[in-house]
């Protein structure tokens, strides 16, 4: 994909739809494109993390390690952002992310990420919405797990 | 508390430390102060929500309903924000929040909330950090619940 194609691609992701193309060019330029094969790991739960990932193409599974092995708690698709918790909170990776089939991501480093969200409140709002939605799903899973444990 | 005292108070909350006092005056003016007694409910899980709450004084419990009754999943203190998930995601309240002892909150309506986060990226970043931290805690509780279920 050329830089121009990548900018076009980013513009079609809801997260970036309101961002000026010149800025998207800088984002694409400052970020690293990574390709993964089926089952390859983006990062492991417990790793240190200094970057977030935008799913450009393909799917990935979010896995939580338990004593009985990994449990898939979410499935990521094109346009989703993942890995921002570790950079927002300065904590190790809270889950493992694994490619499901061929996957391409844009790796956005910590400083680029903060530059983006402070310069574009709309991106900040979208990421807030995404975090809130994920929190809501996790709360539902927790309720479910607590109910099953009790019954 | 006078409006001026309230502005002073808001400035001492990390979330607002970088916001211009004039803007904090507008926030204080546009928002509603609410006082609760011990055990009073701010909102119930499942309610529709059109406002977030900033804890001004006192503590509150975040409760999740399960088949075996409510379980406390977090405790809120001065300066914490709660209730923003419902307005960010347009979903019903995902938990119940209950005063623990005397509690005072600032009720920030949906439009004021969005105005704040788009005008002050620093507030957006702080709220993102808070959501991410909460997501991390919830993931840990989920891991714990899944482990216990399995064992």
Coordinates of N, CA, C and O in Angstrom, one line a residue, chain B residues 38-135:
Chain B
X38 N -26.2 8.4 53.6 CA -25.7 7.0 53.5 C -26.7 6.1 52.9 O -27.9 6.2 53.2
X39 N -26.2 5.3 52.0 CA -27.0 4.2 51.3 C -27.9 4.7 50.2 O -28.6 3.9 49.5
X40 N -28.0 6.1 50.0 CA -28.9 6.6 48.9 C -28.3 6.2 47.6 O -27.1 6.1 47.4
X41 N -29.2 6.0 46.6 CA -28.7 5.6 45.3 C -28.6 6.7 44.3 O -29.5 7.5 44.2
X42 N -27.5 6.8 43.6 CA -27.3 7.9 42.6 C -28.0 7.4 41.3 O -28.8 8.2 40.7
X43 N -27.8 6.2 40.9 CA -28.6 5.6 39.8 C -28.5 4.1 39.9 O -27.6 3.5 40.6
X44 N -29.5 3.4 39.3 CA -29.6 2.0 39.4 C -29.1 1.4 38.0 O -29.4 1.9 37.0
X45 N -28.4 0.2 38.1 CA -28.1 -0.6 36.9 C -29.4 -0.7 36.1 O -30.4 -1.1 36.6
X46 N -29.3 -0.5 34.8 CA -30.4 -0.6 33.9 C -31.2 0.7 33.7 O -31.9 0.8 32.7
X47 N -31.0 1.7 34.5 CA -31.6 3.0 34.3 C -31.1 3.6 33.0 O -30.0 3.3 32.6
X48 N -31.9 4.5 32.4 CA -31.3 5.3 31.3 C -30.5 6.5 32.0 O -30.9 6.9 33.1
X49 N -29.5 6.9 31.3 CA -28.6 7.9 31.9 C -28.3 9.0 31.0 O -27.9 8.8 29.8
X50 N -28.4 10.3 31.4 CA -28.0 11.4 30.6 C -27.0 12.4 31.3 O -26.9 13.5 30.9
X51 N -26.3 11.8 32.3 CA -25.4 12.7 33.0 C -24.3 11.8 33.6 O -24.5 10.7 33.9
X52 N -23.1 12.5 33.8 CA -22.0 11.9 34.6 C -22.0 12.6 35.9 O -22.5 13.6 36.1
X53 N -21.3 12.0 36.9 CA -21.2 12.6 38.2 C -19.7 12.7 38.6 O -18.9 11.7 38.4
X54 N -19.4 13.8 39.2 CA -18.0 14.0 39.8 C -18.2 13.9 41.3 O -19.1 14.7 41.9
X55 N -17.4 13.1 42.0 CA -17.5 13.0 43.4 C -16.8 14.2 44.0 O -15.6 14.4 43.9
X56 N -17.6 15.1 44.7 CA -17.0 16.3 45.3 C -16.6 16.0 46.8 O -15.6 16.6 47.2
X57 N -17.3 15.2 47.5 CA -17.0 14.9 48.9 C -17.6 13.6 49.3 O -18.8 13.3 48.9
X58 N -16.9 12.7 50.0 CA -17.4 11.5 50.4 C -17.1 10.3 49.5 O -16.2 10.4 48.7
X59 N -17.8 9.2 49.8 CA -17.5 8.0 49.0 C -18.8 7.3 48.5 O -19.8 7.6 49.0
X60 N -18.6 6.5 47.5 CA -19.7 5.8 46.9 C -19.3 4.4 46.4 O -18.1 4.2 46.1
X61 N -20.2 3.5 46.5 CA -19.9 2.1 46.0 C -20.5 1.9 44.7 O -21.6 2.3 44.4
X62 N -19.7 1.1 43.8 CA -20.2 0.7 42.5 C -20.6 -0.8 42.7 O -19.8 -1.6 43.0
X63 N -21.9 -1.0 42.4 CA -22.4 -2.4 42.7 C -22.9 -3.0 41.4 O -23.5 -2.4 40.5
X64 N -22.6 -4.3 41.2 CA -23.2 -5.0 40.1 C -24.2 -6.0 40.6 O -23.9 -6.8 41.6
X65 N -25.4 -6.0 40.0 CA -26.4 -7.0 40.4 C -26.1 -8.4 39.9 O -25.8 -8.6 38.7
X66 N -26.1 -9.4 40.8 CA -26.0 -10.7 40.3 C -27.2 -11.5 40.9 O -28.0 -10.9 41.6
X67 N -27.4 -12.7 40.5 CA -28.5 -13.5 41.0 C -28.5 -13.7 42.5 O -29.5 -13.9 43.1
X68 N -27.3 -13.6 43.1 CA -27.2 -13.7 44.5 C -27.1 -12.3 45.2 O -26.5 -12.2 46.3
X69 N -27.6 -11.3 44.6 CA -27.6 -9.9 45.2 C -26.5 -9.1 44.6 O -25.8 -9.5 43.7
X70 N -26.3 -7.9 45.1 CA -25.4 -6.9 44.6 C -24.0 -7.2 45.1 O -23.8 -7.5 46.3
X71 N -23.0 -7.1 44.2 CA -21.6 -7.2 44.6 C -20.9 -5.9 44.4 O -21.0 -5.3 43.3
X72 N -20.1 -5.4 45.4 CA -19.4 -4.2 45.2 C -18.1 -4.5 44.4 O -17.3 -5.3 44.8
X73 N -18.0 -3.8 43.2 CA -16.8 -4.0 42.4 C -15.8 -2.8 42.4 O -14.7 -2.9 42.0
X74 N -16.2 -1.7 43.0 CA -15.3 -0.5 43.1 C -15.8 0.4 44.2 O -17.0 0.5 44.5
X75 N -14.9 1.3 44.7 CA -15.2 2.3 45.7 C -14.8 3.6 45.1 O -13.6 3.7 44.7
X76 N -15.6 4.6 45.1 CA -15.3 5.9 44.5 C -15.0 6.9 45.6 O -15.6 6.9 46.6
X77 N -14.0 7.8 45.3 CA -13.7 8.8 46.3 C -13.6 10.2 45.6 O -13.8 10.3 44.3
X78 N -13.4 11.2 46.4 CA -13.3 12.6 45.9 C -12.5 12.8 44.6 O -11.4 12.3 44.5
X79 N -13.1 13.4 43.6 CA -12.4 13.6 42.3 C -12.7 12.6 41.3 O -12.4 12.8 40.1
X80 N -13.3 11.4 41.7 CA -13.6 10.4 40.7 C -14.8 10.8 39.9 O -15.7 11.5 40.3
X81 N -14.8 10.3 38.6 CA -15.9 10.5 37.7 C -16.7 9.2 37.6 O -16.0 8.1 37.5
X82 N -18.0 9.2 37.6 CA -18.7 8.0 37.4 C -20.0 8.3 36.5 O -20.4 9.4 36.5
X83 N -20.4 7.2 35.8 CA -21.7 7.4 35.0 C -21.4 7.9 33.6 O -22.4 8.2 32.9
X84 N -20.2 7.9 33.2 CA -19.9 8.4 31.8 C -20.1 7.3 30.8 O -20.2 7.7 29.6
X85 N -20.1 6.1 31.2 CA -20.3 5.0 30.2 C -21.7 5.1 29.5 O -21.7 5.1 28.2
X86 N -22.7 5.4 30.3 CA -24.0 5.5 29.7 C -24.1 6.6 28.7 O -24.8 6.5 27.6
X87 N -23.5 7.7 28.9 CA -23.6 8.8 28.0 C -22.6 8.7 26.8 O -22.9 9.1 25.7
X88 N -21.5 8.0 27.0 CA -20.5 7.7 25.9 C -21.1 6.7 24.9 O -20.9 6.8 23.7
X89 N -21.8 5.7 25.5 CA -22.2 4.5 24.6 C -23.7 4.5 24.4 O -24.1 3.6 23.7
X90 N -24.4 5.4 24.9 CA -25.9 5.4 24.8 C -26.5 4.0 25.2 O -27.3 3.4 24.5
X91 N -26.0 3.5 26.3 CA -26.5 2.3 26.9 C -27.1 2.6 28.3 O -26.8 3.6 28.9
X92 N -28.0 1.7 28.8 CA -28.4 1.9 30.2 C -27.3 1.8 31.1 O -26.2 1.3 30.8
X93 N -27.5 2.3 32.4 CA -26.5 2.3 33.4 C -26.0 0.8 33.6 O -26.8 -0.1 33.7
X94 N -24.6 0.7 33.6 CA -24.1 -0.7 33.7 C -23.8 -1.2 35.1 O -23.5 -2.3 35.3
X95 N -24.1 -0.3 36.0 CA -23.9 -0.6 37.5 C -24.8 0.3 38.3 O -25.3 1.3 37.8
X96 N -24.9 -0.1 39.5 CA -25.6 0.8 40.5 C -24.6 1.5 41.3 O -23.5 1.0 41.6
X97 N -24.8 2.8 41.6 CA -23.9 3.6 42.5 C -24.7 4.1 43.7 O -25.7 4.6 43.6
X98 N -24.1 3.8 44.9 CA -24.7 4.0 46.1 C -23.8 4.8 47.1 O -22.6 4.5 47.2
X99 N -24.3 5.9 47.7 CA -23.6 6.7 48.7 C -23.1 5.8 49.8 O -23.9 5.0 50.3
X100 N -21.9 6.0 50.3 CA -21.4 5.4 51.5 C -21.1 6.5 52.5 O -20.0 7.1 52.4
X101 N -22.0 6.8 53.4 CA -21.9 7.9 54.2 C -22.4 9.2 53.4 O -23.0 9.0 52.4
X102 N -22.2 10.4 54.0 CA -22.6 11.6 53.4 C -21.8 11.8 52.1 O -20.6 11.6 52.0
X103 N -22.5 12.2 51.0 CA -21.9 12.3 49.7 C -22.4 13.5 49.0 O -23.6 13.8 49.0
X104 N -21.4 14.2 48.3 CA -21.8 15.4 47.5 C -21.3 15.1 46.1 O -20.1 14.8 45.9
X105 N -22.1 15.3 45.1 CA -21.6 15.1 43.7 C -22.0 16.4 42.9 O -22.8 17.2 43.2
X106 N -21.3 16.5 41.8 CA -21.6 17.5 40.7 C -22.1 16.7 39.6 O -21.5 15.8 39.0
X107 N -23.4 17.0 39.2 CA -24.0 16.2 38.1 C -23.8 17.0 36.8 O -24.2 18.1 36.6
X108 N -23.0 16.4 35.9 CA -22.7 17.0 34.6 C -23.5 16.4 33.5 O -23.3 15.2 33.2
X109 N -24.3 17.3 32.9 CA -25.2 16.7 31.8 C -24.4 16.4 30.6 O -23.3 16.9 30.3
X110 N -25.0 15.5 29.8 CA -24.3 15.0 28.6 C -23.7 16.0 27.7 O -22.5 15.9 27.3
X111 N -24.4 17.1 27.4 CA -23.8 18.1 26.4 C -22.7 18.9 27.1 O -21.7 19.1 26.4
X112 N -22.8 19.1 28.4 CA -21.7 19.8 29.1 C -20.4 18.9 29.1 O -19.3 19.3 28.9
X113 N -20.7 17.6 29.3 CA -19.6 16.6 29.3 C -18.8 16.6 28.0 O -17.6 16.7 27.9
X114 N -19.6 16.5 26.9 CA -18.9 16.5 25.6 C -18.2 17.8 25.2 O -17.2 17.8 24.6
X115 N -18.8 18.9 25.7 CA -18.2 20.2 25.5 C -16.8 20.2 26.2 O -15.8 20.7 25.6
X116 N -16.8 19.7 27.4 CA -15.6 19.7 28.2 C -14.5 18.9 27.6 O -13.4 19.3 27.4
X117 N -14.9 17.6 27.2 CA -13.8 16.8 26.7 C -13.3 17.2 25.3 O -12.2 16.9 24.9
X118 N -14.2 17.8 24.5 CA -13.7 18.3 23.2 C -12.9 19.6 23.3 O -12.0 19.8 22.6
X119 N -13.2 20.4 24.3 CA -12.5 21.6 24.4 C -11.2 21.5 25.2 O -10.3 22.2 25.0
X120 N -11.2 20.5 26.1 CA -10.0 20.3 26.9 C -9.4 18.8 26.7 O -9.8 17.9 27.5
X121 N -8.5 18.7 25.8 CA -8.0 17.3 25.5 C -7.4 16.7 26.8 O -7.4 15.5 26.9
X122 N -6.9 17.5 27.7 CA -6.3 17.0 28.9 C -7.3 16.2 29.7 O -7.1 15.2 30.3
X123 N -8.6 16.8 29.7 CA -9.7 16.1 30.5 C -10.0 14.8 29.7 O -10.2 13.8 30.4
X124 N -10.0 14.8 28.4 CA -10.3 13.6 27.6 C -9.2 12.6 27.9 O -9.6 11.4 28.2
X125 N -8.0 13.0 28.0 CA -6.9 12.0 28.3 C -7.1 11.4 29.7 O -7.0 10.2 29.9
X126 N -7.4 12.3 30.7 CA -7.6 11.8 32.0 C -8.8 10.8 32.1 O -8.7 9.8 32.8
X127 N -9.8 11.1 31.4 CA -11.0 10.2 31.4 C -10.7 8.9 30.7 O -11.0 7.8 31.2
X128 N -9.9 9.0 29.6 CA -9.4 7.8 29.0 C -8.6 6.9 29.9 O -8.8 5.7 30.0
X129 N -7.7 7.6 30.7 CA -6.8 6.9 31.6 C -7.7 6.2 32.7 O -7.5 5.0 33.1
X130 N -8.7 6.9 33.1 CA -9.6 6.4 34.2 C -10.4 5.2 33.6 O -10.5 4.1 34.3
X131 N -10.9 5.3 32.4 CA -11.7 4.2 31.8 C -10.8 3.0 31.6 O -11.1 1.8 31.9
X132 N -9.5 3.3 31.1 CA -8.6 2.2 30.9 C -8.2 1.5 32.2 O -8.1 0.2 32.3
X133 N -8.0 2.3 33.3 CA -7.7 1.7 34.6 C -8.8 0.8 35.1 O -8.6 -0.3 35.6
X134 N -10.0 1.3 34.9 CA -11.2 0.6 35.3 C -11.4 -0.7 34.5 O -11.7 -1.8 35.1
X135 N -11.1 -0.6 33.2 CA -11.1 -1.8 32.4 C -10.1 -2.8 32.8 O -10.3 -4.0 32.8

